[in-house]
Structures are given as structure tokens and as C-alpha cells.
Amino acid sequence: MHFLGFEKCGKITFWNVRLHLSLDLQIWLREKDLYYKTLTFSLTCTMFSRKTFLQNAALATAGLGLSSAGLPLNDNLNLLPLPFSNGGIAVDDESYWDMVRLYFPRKGDYINLENGYFSPQASPTLLHHQRREDYINSTTSWYMRREQTAAFETVRTKLADFLGIDSEELAITRNTTESLNNLICGFPWKPGDEVIIGNQDYGSMVAAFHQIQKRLGIKVIIANVPMHPSNDGEVVDAYLKHATSKTKLIHLTHLINLTGQVIPVATIADKAHDMGIEVAVDAAHSIAQLDFKIPDLHADYVAASLHKWLCCPLGNGFLWMKKQHISKIWPLLAPEGQPEDNIRKFQQQGTRPLQSVETISKAIDFHNSIGSALKEARLKYLMHYWVSKVALLSKVTIHTPWEEATRCSAIVNVGIEGFTPAQLAEKLLTDFKIFTVAIDHPIVKGVRVTPHLYTSIDELDAMVNAIQIISKG
Ligand SMILES: Cc1ncc(COP(=O)(O)O)c(C=O)c1O
């Protein structure tokens, strides 16, 4: 059973809630629909105890001269149970999602529907991150010289497993931008080579291709991706109609950040390969938002940021490429002592915050406790919940193929006649306390709305209400 107890730490006393549930009891609680309520109670108490503890610790550090580094600050929360779904949770089981919300404590008196930039770490992840920072800060060069390599390799193996790939094809970088710049700037281009990119690709990748165009004389060709395609063929044609014998690479954005549209990457890749063209994928938004493994994309190169949907600390990303390509790609930063066919050559950064890399493991544990399939289904459910209530309102335009489950996920772009994107985003914030982001792009103009696992139905109702009022005005 669970019990409440007091624990001593120096002169500080704090609440500590432990949860010990036998399997029989778990089954009984589930039958009575009490299991998540029990976990929620435990979680809330533990959160509360941590806040109190931190306050006490601050006082103690100032008044009693205790070293905060000496306190088992985070051990308390190691007792947090992860929100295991065990495959039996429905997308609309709000008692489960209420509990998940507790793992993401939030600040600010606004509704956050701008979750496309990056995701917060869940509490157990954040606490692990802080604890590893404490550890590395107090062991300094000892850690760097004797422990970091093994720690890094452990994470690489775990991340490779999560992504469904061989770890010898995986480099851990800081983000998608760094990963794709390694590829774009290091590809063995020759003057006159051609690359096909999308008209809604992310700005920093477009800039990188244009820089290479200027520097090396390649040709960048832009494919116009239809926003509401009636079938995959339309998207495939948008790219492949530009393919020639000079095309060396096609760059695809798996889940377009401006609109939330998901494009049929594997189909495009298969056709490109038939023509001898390699395929690179920007998966910044699809990794850990959609339920898939890297091999499902049939690509040659895939890059993503792990601080987006995997909820890792800021500054984590990866670059994956097929083994046969590693030797020919020049890394951005010259690697010291790495053979050219070793994927680790793309990890060259100098001294880096290893606590952040180490924490990827905890973020994977948290993600897996919910499960990729359930996470994708819940995000789609939340998106569908609000969009279906406003899509038919006059003056409202949805710039996302939201009715087709395979072409969308959490992100939707909405416009209201009479408002620029900036005006609409500002009105949502000032009149309704809803935070979104204005997308004023040559191809797409509207406000990007992105719920997350911690978004509640009440918050989405507030969004629906706001759009109804604004579109009537
Ligand atoms: C589609 C896409 N690609 C790449 C990036 C860049 O990500 P990062 O800044 O983490 O490198 C973003 C950021 O939002 C994005 O939306």
C-alpha cells in the first residue's frame, strides 16, 4: 500500500509520498476506476512536497549554511510513477490525461497553444536533467575524462533502439538545423548538380541550400506542395516532375511546421530511388509526434530535434544516415581522430552539456510509458476536437488537410478573414489569453495552433469560443 512518511535531510523535514502497489491491488484499483486517481494523488503530493522542500532548502542554504549540492534534492521525485498506459487507455479518457497534465507544471496565465517551438521536459525528465547537471558540475573533469564516453554511448544505443535503427548510423547533435547543415554543406556537390526542396520547407534549411547554390553553383529547384491534396500522387508529382539526370537530392519536410501537413515521404523516396536520387528528410516535427520508425521513411538521411516532441532538454537532436553514405559527407566541424566512415564524426562540437544528452534516455522512458501510438492518437483527437467545431464557420479557413488522418496531426493553421496573422494572434492573446503564433509566409497566412498532451478540453473549448466570437465580429 502507499503510505505517507517524513524523511530527514540535514535539518530539513519534508513530506515524501511513496507508492507501493502490489499487482493485485493495481488490478483492483483499475477495476474500480481508481488507479489513475491514486497515481494522481501521489503525484500531486510529491509535487507539493518538492515545492515545499525547495523552499525549505533555499532557507536552509541561506540560514544554516547547508550546501544545496549535498542535499538529495531530486531523489524524492524518483519515486514518481511514470504514466503507464499499458495499451488500455482511450484518447478521450480524461482521468488519464488529467494525470499526464500533472507531469508538466506550467507558468503563465495564458492558454498555451504554441507547442510547436519546443516541448517542456516532463517532471521526471527535468529532475534527472538537474541531477545529472549537479553530478557533472561536482565531478567536472573526472566525469569528462572517465565517464562521458560510456554515458554518451549508452544514450546512443537507447535512442537508436527508439528510432528503430543501427546506432552506427546515428549521430547525436544539438538540433535539426545542425544535423541538416552537416548534410547540406557536406554533400559532395558538383557545379550544375540539382536539388529539389519544398516551398514550405523550414527557413534555415532553405537558407543552407541557397548558400550552397551561391558557393558551389548548384541549382535549387522548388516544388509547390499542394495544401489539400486529393491523393498522394499529387504530392509525389509536385517533387518528381522536377527530377532530371542532374538531380542528386530531394529534401522533404515530413510534417510541415507551417500547416501541420504530413507528406507521403516513403512513396516519394521509393520513386526517387528508382531514378537514382537520394532523399533527405527533415523530421523535426514528426519524431515522437507520429508513431513510426526511421526505416518506415525509406530515406537516405533523416534529421530531427529531440527537444520538440520527445520532450528532451533543449539542445538535443540527431542525424541518421545509411552507412553507405557516411564516408562521402563532410562534417561541418572537422572531427579529431574519427575515421571518415564513422558516424561519430558528425558529433564533433567541443565541450558540450552532457547532462542534456544523458537525459534523452529519461525522455524516452516517459514517452514510452504513454506509447507512440496513443500519443499520436491523443494529439489528433485534440486537434480534431477544436477544428471540427470551427472549420465550417464563415470567414474561417483551415490551411491544413485536417480531415485526412494520415495527412495531419496536432498542428493546424487557421485564418480568419479580415485579420492578418499578426492581428489574429494578438487578438487571441489580448482578448482571450490564448497564446498561438502568427505564420506570415508567402504560401501560408494564418495562426498556427498546436495543442500538446497537457492541453485540456476546457482550453480547447476556450479556443473554439474565441474563434466563434472573432469570426462573427
Ligand atoms: C520543420 C522544421 N525543421 C527544422 C526546424 C529547426 O529546429 P531546430 O531549431 O531545433 O534546429 C524546425 C523548428 O521549428 C522546424 O519546424
CSV table of C-alpha atoms and ligand atoms in Angstrom, one decimal, residues 175-177 202 205 253 257 282 284-285 305 307-308, ligand 1:
chain,number,residue,atom,x,y,z
A,175,ASN,CA,19.1,20.1,-33.3
A,176,THR,CA,17.7,19.6,-36.8
A,177,THR,CA,19.4,22.7,-38.1
A,202,TYR,CA,11.9,25.3,-42.9
A,205,MET,CA,17.3,24.6,-44.5
A,253,THR,CA,9.8,18.0,-44.6
A,257,ASN,CA,5.7,23.2,-39.4
A,282,ASP,CA,13.5,17.0,-42.0
A,284,ALA,CA,11.8,17.9,-36.7
A,285,HIS,CA,8.1,17.7,-36.0
A,305,SER,CA,15.2,17.9,-32.9
A,307,HIS,CA,13.5,19.0,-27.7
A,308,LYS,CA,10.4,19.2,-29.8
B,1,LIG,C1,10.2,21.7,-39.9
B,1,LIG,C2,11.3,22.2,-39.0
B,1,LIG,N1,12.6,21.9,-39.3
B,1,LIG,C3,13.6,22.3,-38.6
B,1,LIG,C4,13.4,23.1,-37.5
B,1,LIG,C5,14.6,23.6,-36.7
B,1,LIG,O1,14.6,23.1,-35.5
B,1,LIG,P1,15.8,23.5,-34.5
B,1,LIG,O2,15.7,25.0,-34.3
B,1,LIG,O3,15.6,22.7,-33.3
B,1,LIG,O4,17.1,23.1,-35.2
B,1,LIG,C6,12.1,23.5,-37.2
B,1,LIG,C7,11.8,24.3,-36.0
B,1,LIG,O5,10.8,24.7,-35.6
B,1,LIG,C8,11.0,23.0,-37.9
B,1,LIG,O6,9.8,23.3,-37.7
